[in-house]
Coordinates of C-alpha atoms in Angstrom, one line a residue:
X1 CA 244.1 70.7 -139.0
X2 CA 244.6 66.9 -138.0
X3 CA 241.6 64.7 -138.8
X4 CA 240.3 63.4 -135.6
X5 CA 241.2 59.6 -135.2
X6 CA 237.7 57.4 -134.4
X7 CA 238.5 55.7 -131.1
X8 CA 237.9 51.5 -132.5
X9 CA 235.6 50.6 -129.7
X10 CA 236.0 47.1 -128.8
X11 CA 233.2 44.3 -128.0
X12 CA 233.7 42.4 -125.0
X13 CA 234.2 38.9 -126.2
X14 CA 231.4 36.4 -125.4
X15 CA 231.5 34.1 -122.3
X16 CA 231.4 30.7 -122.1
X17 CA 229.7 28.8 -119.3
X18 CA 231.0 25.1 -118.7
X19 CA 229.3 22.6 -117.5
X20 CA 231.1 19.3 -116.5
X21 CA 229.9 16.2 -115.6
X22 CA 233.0 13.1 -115.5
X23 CA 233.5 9.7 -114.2
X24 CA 236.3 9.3 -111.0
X25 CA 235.3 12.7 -109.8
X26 CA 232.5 14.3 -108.6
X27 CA 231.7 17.2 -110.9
X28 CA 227.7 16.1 -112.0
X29 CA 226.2 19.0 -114.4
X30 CA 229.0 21.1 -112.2
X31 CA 230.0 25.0 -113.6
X32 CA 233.7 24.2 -114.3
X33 CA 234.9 27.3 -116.8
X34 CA 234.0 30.3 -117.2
X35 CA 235.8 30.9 -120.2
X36 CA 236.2 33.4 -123.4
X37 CA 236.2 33.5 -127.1
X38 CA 239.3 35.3 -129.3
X39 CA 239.7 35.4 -132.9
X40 CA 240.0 32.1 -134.6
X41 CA 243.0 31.4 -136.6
X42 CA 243.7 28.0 -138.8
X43 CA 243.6 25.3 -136.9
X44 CA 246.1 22.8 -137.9
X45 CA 245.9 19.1 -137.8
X46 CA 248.3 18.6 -134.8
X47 CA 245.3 20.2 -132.5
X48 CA 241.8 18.6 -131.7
X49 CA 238.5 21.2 -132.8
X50 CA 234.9 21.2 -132.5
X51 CA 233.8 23.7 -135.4
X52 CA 230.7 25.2 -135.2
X53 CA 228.7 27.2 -137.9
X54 CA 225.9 28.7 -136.4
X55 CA 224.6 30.2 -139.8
X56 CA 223.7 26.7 -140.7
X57 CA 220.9 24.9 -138.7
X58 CA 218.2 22.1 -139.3
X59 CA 215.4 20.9 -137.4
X60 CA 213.7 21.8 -134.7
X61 CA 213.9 20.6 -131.2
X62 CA 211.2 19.4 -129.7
X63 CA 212.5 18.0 -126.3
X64 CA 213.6 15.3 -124.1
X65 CA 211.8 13.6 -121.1
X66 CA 210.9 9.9 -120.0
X67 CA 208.4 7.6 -119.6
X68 CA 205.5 7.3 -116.6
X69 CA 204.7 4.0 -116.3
X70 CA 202.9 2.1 -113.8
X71 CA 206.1 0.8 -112.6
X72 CA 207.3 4.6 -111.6
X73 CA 203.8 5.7 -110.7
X74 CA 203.7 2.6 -108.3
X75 CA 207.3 3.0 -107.0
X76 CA 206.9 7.1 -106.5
X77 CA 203.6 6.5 -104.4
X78 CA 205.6 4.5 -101.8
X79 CA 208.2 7.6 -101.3
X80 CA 207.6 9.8 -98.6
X81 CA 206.2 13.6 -99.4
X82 CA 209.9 15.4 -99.0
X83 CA 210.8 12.5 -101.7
X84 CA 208.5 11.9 -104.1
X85 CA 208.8 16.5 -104.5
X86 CA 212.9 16.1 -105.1
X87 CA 212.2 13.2 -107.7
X88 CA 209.7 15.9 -109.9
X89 CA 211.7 18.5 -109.5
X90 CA 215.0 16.6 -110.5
X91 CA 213.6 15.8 -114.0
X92 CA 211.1 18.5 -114.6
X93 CA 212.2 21.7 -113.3
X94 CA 214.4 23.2 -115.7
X95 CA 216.4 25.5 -112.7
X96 CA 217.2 23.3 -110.3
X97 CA 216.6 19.7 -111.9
X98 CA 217.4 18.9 -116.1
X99 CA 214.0 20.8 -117.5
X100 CA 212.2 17.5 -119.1
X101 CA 209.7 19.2 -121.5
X102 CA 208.4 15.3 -123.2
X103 CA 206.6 12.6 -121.3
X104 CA 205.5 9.2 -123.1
X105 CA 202.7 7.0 -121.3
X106 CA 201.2 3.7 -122.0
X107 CA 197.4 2.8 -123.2
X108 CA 196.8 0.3 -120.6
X109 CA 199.5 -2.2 -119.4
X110 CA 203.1 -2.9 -120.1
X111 CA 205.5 -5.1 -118.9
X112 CA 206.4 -2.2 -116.4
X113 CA 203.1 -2.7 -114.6
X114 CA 202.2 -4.9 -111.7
X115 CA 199.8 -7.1 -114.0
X116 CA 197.9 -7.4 -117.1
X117 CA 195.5 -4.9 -117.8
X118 CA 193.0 -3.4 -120.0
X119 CA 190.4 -0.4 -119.9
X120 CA 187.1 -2.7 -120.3
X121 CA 185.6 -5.8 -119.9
X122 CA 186.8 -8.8 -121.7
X123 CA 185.2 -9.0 -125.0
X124 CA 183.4 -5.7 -124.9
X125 CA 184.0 -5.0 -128.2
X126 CA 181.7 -1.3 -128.2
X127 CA 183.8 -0.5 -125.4
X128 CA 180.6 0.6 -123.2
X129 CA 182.7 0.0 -120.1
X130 CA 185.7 2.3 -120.7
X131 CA 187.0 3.5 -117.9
X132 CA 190.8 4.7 -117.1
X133 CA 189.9 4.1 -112.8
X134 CA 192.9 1.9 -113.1
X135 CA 195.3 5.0 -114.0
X136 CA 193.5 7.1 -111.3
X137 CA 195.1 5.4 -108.7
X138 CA 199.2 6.0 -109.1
X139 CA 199.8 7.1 -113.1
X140 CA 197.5 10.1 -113.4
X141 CA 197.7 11.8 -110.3
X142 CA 201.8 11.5 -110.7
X143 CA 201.8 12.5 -114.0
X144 CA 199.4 15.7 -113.4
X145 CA 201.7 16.7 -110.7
X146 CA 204.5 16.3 -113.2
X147 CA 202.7 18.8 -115.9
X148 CA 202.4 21.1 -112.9
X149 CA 205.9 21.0 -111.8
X150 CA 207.3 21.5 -115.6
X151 CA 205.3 25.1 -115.5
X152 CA 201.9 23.7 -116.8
X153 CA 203.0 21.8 -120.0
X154 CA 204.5 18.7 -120.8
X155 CA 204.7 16.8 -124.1
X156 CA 202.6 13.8 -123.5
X157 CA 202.0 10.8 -125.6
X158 CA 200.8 7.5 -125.4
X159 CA 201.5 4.4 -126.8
X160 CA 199.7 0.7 -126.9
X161 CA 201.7 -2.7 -126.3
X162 CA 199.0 -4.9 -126.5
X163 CA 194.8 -4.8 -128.0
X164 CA 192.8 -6.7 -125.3
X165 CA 193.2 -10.5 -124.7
X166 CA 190.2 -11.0 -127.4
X167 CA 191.1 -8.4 -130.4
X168 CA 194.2 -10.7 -130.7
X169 CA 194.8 -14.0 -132.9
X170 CA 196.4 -15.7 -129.9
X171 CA 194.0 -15.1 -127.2
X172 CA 196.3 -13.5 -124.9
X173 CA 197.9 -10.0 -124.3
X174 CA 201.0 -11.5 -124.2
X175 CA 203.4 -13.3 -126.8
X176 CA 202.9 -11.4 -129.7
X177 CA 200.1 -12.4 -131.8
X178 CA 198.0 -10.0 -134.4
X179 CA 195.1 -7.7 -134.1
X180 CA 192.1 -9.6 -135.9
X181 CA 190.8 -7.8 -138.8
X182 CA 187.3 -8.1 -137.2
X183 CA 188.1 -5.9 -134.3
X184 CA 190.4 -3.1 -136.6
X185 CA 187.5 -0.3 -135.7
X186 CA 187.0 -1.2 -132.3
X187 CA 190.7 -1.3 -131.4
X188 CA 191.0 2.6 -133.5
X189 CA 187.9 3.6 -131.7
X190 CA 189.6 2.4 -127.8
X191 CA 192.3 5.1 -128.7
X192 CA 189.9 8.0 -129.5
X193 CA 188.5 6.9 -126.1
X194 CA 191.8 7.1 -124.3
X195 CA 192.7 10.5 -125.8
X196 CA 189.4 11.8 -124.3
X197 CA 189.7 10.4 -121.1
X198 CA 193.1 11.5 -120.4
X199 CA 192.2 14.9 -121.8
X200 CA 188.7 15.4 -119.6
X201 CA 190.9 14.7 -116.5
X202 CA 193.3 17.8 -117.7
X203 CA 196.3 15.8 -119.6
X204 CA 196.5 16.8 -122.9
X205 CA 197.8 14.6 -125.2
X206 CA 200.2 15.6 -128.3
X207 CA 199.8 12.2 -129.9
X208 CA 199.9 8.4 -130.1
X209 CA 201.9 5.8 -131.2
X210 CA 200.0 3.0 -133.5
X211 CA 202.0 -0.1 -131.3
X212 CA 205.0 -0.3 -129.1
X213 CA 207.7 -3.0 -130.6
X214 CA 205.5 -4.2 -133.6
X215 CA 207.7 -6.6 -134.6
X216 CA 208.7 -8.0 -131.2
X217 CA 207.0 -11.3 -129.8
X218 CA 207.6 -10.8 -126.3
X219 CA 206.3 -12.6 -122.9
X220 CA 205.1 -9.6 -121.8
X221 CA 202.3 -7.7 -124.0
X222 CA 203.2 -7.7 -127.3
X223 CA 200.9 -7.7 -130.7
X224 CA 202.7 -8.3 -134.1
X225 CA 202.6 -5.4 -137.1
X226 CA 203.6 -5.8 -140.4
X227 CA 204.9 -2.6 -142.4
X228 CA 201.9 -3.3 -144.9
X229 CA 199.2 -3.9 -141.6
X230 CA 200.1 -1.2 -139.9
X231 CA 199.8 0.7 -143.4
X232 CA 196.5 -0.2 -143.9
X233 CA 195.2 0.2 -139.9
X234 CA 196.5 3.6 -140.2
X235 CA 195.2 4.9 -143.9
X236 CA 191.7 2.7 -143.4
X237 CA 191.2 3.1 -139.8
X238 CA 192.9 5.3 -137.1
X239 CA 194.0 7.7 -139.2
X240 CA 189.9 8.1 -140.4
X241 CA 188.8 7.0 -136.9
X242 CA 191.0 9.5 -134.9
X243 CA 189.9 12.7 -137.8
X244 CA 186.3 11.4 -137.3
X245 CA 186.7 11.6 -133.2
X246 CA 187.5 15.5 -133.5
X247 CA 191.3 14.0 -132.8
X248 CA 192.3 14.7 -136.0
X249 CA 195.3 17.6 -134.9
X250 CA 197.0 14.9 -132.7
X251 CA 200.0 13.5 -134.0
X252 CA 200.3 9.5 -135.1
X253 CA 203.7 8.4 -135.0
X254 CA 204.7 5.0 -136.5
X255 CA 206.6 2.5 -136.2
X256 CA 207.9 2.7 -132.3
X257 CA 210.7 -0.3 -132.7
X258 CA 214.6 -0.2 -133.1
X259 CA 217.0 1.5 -136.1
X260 CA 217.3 -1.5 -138.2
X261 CA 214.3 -1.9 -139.9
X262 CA 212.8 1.5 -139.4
X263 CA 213.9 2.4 -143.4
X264 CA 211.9 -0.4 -144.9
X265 CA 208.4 0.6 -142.3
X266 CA 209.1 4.0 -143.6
X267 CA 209.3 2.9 -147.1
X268 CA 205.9 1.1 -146.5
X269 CA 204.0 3.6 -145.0
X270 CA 205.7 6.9 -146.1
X271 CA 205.3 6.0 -150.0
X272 CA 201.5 5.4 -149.3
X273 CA 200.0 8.5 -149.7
X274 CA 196.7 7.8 -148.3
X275 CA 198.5 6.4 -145.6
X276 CA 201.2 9.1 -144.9
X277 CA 198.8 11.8 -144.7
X278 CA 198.0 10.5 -141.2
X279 CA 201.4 9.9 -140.1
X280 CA 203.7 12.6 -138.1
X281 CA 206.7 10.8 -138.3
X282 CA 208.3 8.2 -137.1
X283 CA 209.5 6.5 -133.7
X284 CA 212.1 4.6 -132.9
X285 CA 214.1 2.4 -130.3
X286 CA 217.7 1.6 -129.8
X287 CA 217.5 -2.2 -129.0
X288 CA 218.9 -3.5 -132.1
X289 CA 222.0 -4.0 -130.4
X290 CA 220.5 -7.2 -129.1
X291 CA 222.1 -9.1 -131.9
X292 CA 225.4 -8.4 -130.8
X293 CA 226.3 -5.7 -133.3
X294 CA 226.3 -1.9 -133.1
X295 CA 223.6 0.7 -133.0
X296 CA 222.8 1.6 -136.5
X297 CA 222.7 5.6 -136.3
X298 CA 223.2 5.6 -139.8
X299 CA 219.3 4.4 -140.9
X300 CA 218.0 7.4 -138.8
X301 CA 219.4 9.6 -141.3
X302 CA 218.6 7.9 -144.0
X303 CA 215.2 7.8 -143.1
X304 CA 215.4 11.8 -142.9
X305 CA 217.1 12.0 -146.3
X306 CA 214.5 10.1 -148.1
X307 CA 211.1 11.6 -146.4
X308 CA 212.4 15.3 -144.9
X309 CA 208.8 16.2 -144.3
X310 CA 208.5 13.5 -142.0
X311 CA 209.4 13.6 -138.1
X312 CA 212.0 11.5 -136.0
X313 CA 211.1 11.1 -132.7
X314 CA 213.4 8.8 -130.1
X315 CA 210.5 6.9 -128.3
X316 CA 211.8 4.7 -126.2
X317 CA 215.6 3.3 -124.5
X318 CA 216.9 2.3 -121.6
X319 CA 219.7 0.1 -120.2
X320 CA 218.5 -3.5 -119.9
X321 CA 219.7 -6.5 -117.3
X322 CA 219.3 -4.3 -114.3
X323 CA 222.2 -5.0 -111.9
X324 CA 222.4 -3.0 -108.4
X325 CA 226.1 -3.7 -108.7
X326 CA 226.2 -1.3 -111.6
X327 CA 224.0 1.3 -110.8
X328 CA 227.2 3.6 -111.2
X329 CA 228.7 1.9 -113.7
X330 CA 229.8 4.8 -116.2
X331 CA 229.4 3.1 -119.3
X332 CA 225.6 3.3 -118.9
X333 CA 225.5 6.9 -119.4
X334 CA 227.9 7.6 -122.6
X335 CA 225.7 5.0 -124.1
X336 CA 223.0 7.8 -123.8
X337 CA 225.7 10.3 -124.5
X338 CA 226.6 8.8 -127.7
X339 CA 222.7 7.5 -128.6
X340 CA 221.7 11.1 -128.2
X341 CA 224.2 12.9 -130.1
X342 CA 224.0 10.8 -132.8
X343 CA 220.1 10.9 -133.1
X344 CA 220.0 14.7 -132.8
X345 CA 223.1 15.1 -135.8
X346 CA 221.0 12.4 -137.8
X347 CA 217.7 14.5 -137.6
X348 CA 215.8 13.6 -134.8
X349 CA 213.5 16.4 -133.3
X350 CA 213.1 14.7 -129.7
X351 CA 214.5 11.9 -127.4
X352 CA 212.3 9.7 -124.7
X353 CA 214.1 7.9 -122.3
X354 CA 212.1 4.8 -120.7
X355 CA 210.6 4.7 -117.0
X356 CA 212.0 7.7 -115.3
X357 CA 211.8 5.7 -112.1
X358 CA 212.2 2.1 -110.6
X359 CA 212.8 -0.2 -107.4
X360 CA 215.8 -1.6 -106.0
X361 CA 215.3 -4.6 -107.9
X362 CA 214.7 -2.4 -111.5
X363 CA 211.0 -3.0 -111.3
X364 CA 208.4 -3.3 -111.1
X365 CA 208.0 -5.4 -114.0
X366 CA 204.8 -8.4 -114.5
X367 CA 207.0 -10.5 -116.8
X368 CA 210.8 -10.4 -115.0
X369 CA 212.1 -8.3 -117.4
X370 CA 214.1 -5.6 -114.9
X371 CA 215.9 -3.0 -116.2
X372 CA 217.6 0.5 -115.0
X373 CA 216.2 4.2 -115.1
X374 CA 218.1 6.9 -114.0
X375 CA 216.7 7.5 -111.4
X376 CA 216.3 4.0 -108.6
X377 CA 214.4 4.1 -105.4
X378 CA 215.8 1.8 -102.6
X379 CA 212.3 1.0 -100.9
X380 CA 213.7 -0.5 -98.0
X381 CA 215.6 3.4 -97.0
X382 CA 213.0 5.4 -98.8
X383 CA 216.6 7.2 -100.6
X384 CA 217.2 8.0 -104.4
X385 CA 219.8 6.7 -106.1
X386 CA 220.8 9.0 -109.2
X387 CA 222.8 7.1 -111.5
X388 CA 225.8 8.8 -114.1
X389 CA 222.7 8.4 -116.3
X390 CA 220.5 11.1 -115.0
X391 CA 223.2 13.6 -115.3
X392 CA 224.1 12.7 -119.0
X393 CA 220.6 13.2 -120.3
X394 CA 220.3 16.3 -118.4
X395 CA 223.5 17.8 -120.0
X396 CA 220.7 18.1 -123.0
X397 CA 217.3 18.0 -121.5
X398 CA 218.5 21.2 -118.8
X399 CA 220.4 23.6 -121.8
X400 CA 218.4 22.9 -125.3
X401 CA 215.0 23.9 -124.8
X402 CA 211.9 23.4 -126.8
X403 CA 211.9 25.4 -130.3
X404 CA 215.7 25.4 -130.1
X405 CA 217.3 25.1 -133.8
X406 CA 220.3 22.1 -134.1
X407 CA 223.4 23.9 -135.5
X408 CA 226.2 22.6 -137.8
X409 CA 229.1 20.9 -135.5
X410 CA 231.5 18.7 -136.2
X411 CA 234.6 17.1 -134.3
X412 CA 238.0 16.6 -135.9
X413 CA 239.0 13.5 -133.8
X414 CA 236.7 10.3 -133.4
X415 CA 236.8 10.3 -129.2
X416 CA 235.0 13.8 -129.3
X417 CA 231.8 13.4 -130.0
X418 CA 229.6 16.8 -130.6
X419 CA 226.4 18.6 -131.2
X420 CA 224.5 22.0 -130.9
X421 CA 221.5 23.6 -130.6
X422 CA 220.4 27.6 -130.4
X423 CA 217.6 28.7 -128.4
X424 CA 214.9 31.0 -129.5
X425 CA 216.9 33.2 -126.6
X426 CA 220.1 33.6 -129.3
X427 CA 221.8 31.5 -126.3
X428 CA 224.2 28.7 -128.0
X429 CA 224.4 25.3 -126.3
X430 CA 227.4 22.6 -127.8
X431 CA 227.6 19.4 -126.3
X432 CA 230.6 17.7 -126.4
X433 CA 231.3 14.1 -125.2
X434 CA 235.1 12.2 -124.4
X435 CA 234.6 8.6 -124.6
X436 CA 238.4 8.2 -124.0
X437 CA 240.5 7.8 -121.4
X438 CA 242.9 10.8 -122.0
X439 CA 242.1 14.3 -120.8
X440 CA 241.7 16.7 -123.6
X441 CA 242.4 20.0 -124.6
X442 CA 240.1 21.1 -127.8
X443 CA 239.4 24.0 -129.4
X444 CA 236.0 25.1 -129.5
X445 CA 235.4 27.3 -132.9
X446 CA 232.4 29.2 -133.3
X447 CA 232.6 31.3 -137.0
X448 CA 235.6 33.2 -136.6
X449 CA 236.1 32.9 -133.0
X450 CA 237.5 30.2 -131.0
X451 CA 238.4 29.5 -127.2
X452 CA 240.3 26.4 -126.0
X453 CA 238.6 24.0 -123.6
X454 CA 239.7 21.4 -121.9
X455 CA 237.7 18.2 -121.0
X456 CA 238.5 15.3 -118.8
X457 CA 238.6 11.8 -119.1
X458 CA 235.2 10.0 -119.9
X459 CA 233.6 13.2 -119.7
X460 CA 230.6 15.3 -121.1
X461 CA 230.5 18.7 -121.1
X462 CA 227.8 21.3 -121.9
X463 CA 229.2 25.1 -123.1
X464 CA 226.3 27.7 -123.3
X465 CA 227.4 31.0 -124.6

């Protein structure tokens, strides 16, 4: 009697869905490939790979959104209904816009409001006249329509640029200046009152930064923090003020300025144990490029290498100088492209983008200090304008959603520039970035598999299988 053979069933192989978004063309978050995996062989050094080893992963996401501002609050109340409903769902539903799951605020003004502003009266120091009426108006009713559209939850936190006019050593909002020690308490207790505020008009808040940019003397509001005041506010007052206030599960986040001296403020505050008990993490910016030099990814992951019970949280970039000349210039976006990629492969759990909506003239902006968003309103036709921008952040923001874990990925060549993530659905998303001007042909290797992509000229590309 012959033994029966077993029939080998075979699996089929996984797909791969591409999504392509490239400069000269018109492919923006476009389904280019449908394409398939096969059995992995050695790659050789002659060919281009993206390895990835989904075995391996690190933190987890936490997600990716933008700021409302006055500026956008005041610039979305001036488009017309059928408008203002493509704009919300273009960043916050996750089917048919790029899914943003974070939103950042500000406590009072910024430089991206119409004027200076503050929640009381000057010199009311027991804060009896607390009152957010001035949000009411454009920034609360946008941003609760926002939480809606994103399915009933959004990430929000706030941050401060500036204590009032008289809490400061200068006398003024603006130009830097310090918080005087005599009005530490009252300045902790105005955020406990802002956290309650928003939260009894139904936006609740995740968490607060301690000051936007405190090493920054700007013309616009601005209040100076040393690693060893903000230290001590935190570990003698907020932190204690914020517990005290029933606040005590919200998250503080430090630091809220650029990469290049985030590793001493961590050092500072992180090594204080009084201190660190209060903290989250960390925030940071990517404006240290304003000396001419390039952005130093490198100090976000040493930052995670030295306190890897600490956060990283990307709180705030956008692309400065606005210029309506360039509101499709493509270099823009792969600056978010290669900020983002970076950040998330050095450790960081989320990513904020700036105002999610300006003007015409990238405003509006108190202090003159216009900038771009992805999104632009021409006021004068009532139209959007989406810029390369919008479509590179949502390559990220649309595929890796919250409670997503980032895989190991690595690129073999320096113009490909990778990450990944896996979803709590098992669904992989890689993200893979051509900053050069050659089309090229990769191979995507996932474990033992592999399948061989192509990817145009100054391109991103997002592969979910």
């Amino acid at each position: 009697m012959v033994a029966q053979q077993k029939k080998t069933i075979v699996p089929k192989t996984k797909e791969i869905s591409v999504y392509t978004t490239a400069d000269s063309t018109n492919l923006r978050l476009t389904l280019t490939d449908k394409l398939y995996f096969t059995a992995a062989e050695q790659p050789v050094e002659t060919e281009i790979s993206v390895f990835v080893a989904p075995q391996k992963t690190f933190q987890t996401f936490m997600g990716i959104g933008g700021a409302i501002t006055d500026a956008s609050a005041e610039v979305f109340a001036k488009l017309s209904p059928a408008k203002q409903a493509e704009l919300l769902t273009a960043y916050y539903n996750k089917d048919n816009g790029i899914g943003y799951s974070l939103l950042r605020t500000s406590i009072h003004s910024s430089d991206f409001s119409s004027g200076s502003y503050t929640y009381i009266a000057e010199g009311d120091k027991e804060l009896k006249t607390f009152s957010i009426a001035h949000d009411q108006q454009f920034r609360i009713p946008m941003i609760k329509r926002a939480i809606q559209i994103a399915g009933g939850k959004l990430l929000l936190y706030a941050s401060p640029w500036s204590p009032p006019s008289f809490m400061k050593s200068n006398g003024t909002m603006l130009q830097g200046g310090t918080l005087l020690p005599q009005f530490y308490q009252a300045w902790a207790n105005y955020y406990v009152k802002f956290v309650k505020a928003y939260e009894k008009e139904g936006m609740p808040i995740w968490g607060i930064t301690i000051q936007n940019e405190p090493m920054a003397t700007q013309k616009w509001e601005s209040c100076l923090f040393t690693a060893a005041t903000e230290r001590d506010f935190l570990k003698k007052y907020l932190g204690p003020t914020m517990q005290k206030g029933g606040l005590g599960s919200k998250k503080i986040v430090v630091w809220d300025h650029n990469r290049d001296l985030m590793n001493q403020r961590a050092n500072v505050i992180f090594d204080d144990p009084e201190a660190s008990k209060y903290a989250w993490g960390m925030g940071f910016h990517w404006y240290e490029t304003w000396a001419g030099e390039q952005p130093m990814f490198d100090n976000v992951r040493k930052v995670r290498e030295a306190y890897p019970t600490k956060n990283l949280l990307f709180t705030e970039g956008c692309v400065e100088r606005f210029d309506a000349k360039k509101y499709q210039f493509w270099g823009n976006a792969e600056r978010y492209g290669i900020s983002m990629i970076n950040d998330f492969n050095n450790g960081t759990v989320g990513w904020t983008d700036w105002n999610i909506l300006l003007d015409e003239n990238g405003g509006p902006n108190h202090k003159g200090n216009f900038c771009f968003a992805p999104i632009h309103a021409d006021s004068k036709t009532g139209e959007l304008i989406y810029t390369p921008s919008y479509y590179y952040i949502g390559h990220f923001s649309k595929f890796i959603r919250p409670n997503a874990k980032r895989v190991s990925t690595a690129s073999s060549r320096s113009n490909l520039l990778s990450t990944s993530f896996v979803n709590t659905d098992g669904k992989m998303v890689t993200i893979v970035m051509n900053q050069s001007s050659k089309k090229i042909t990769y191979n995507l290797v996932v474990g033992n598999e592999k399948s061989v992509v192509t990817i145009l000229p100054h391109a991103i590309q997002t592969l979910v299988y």
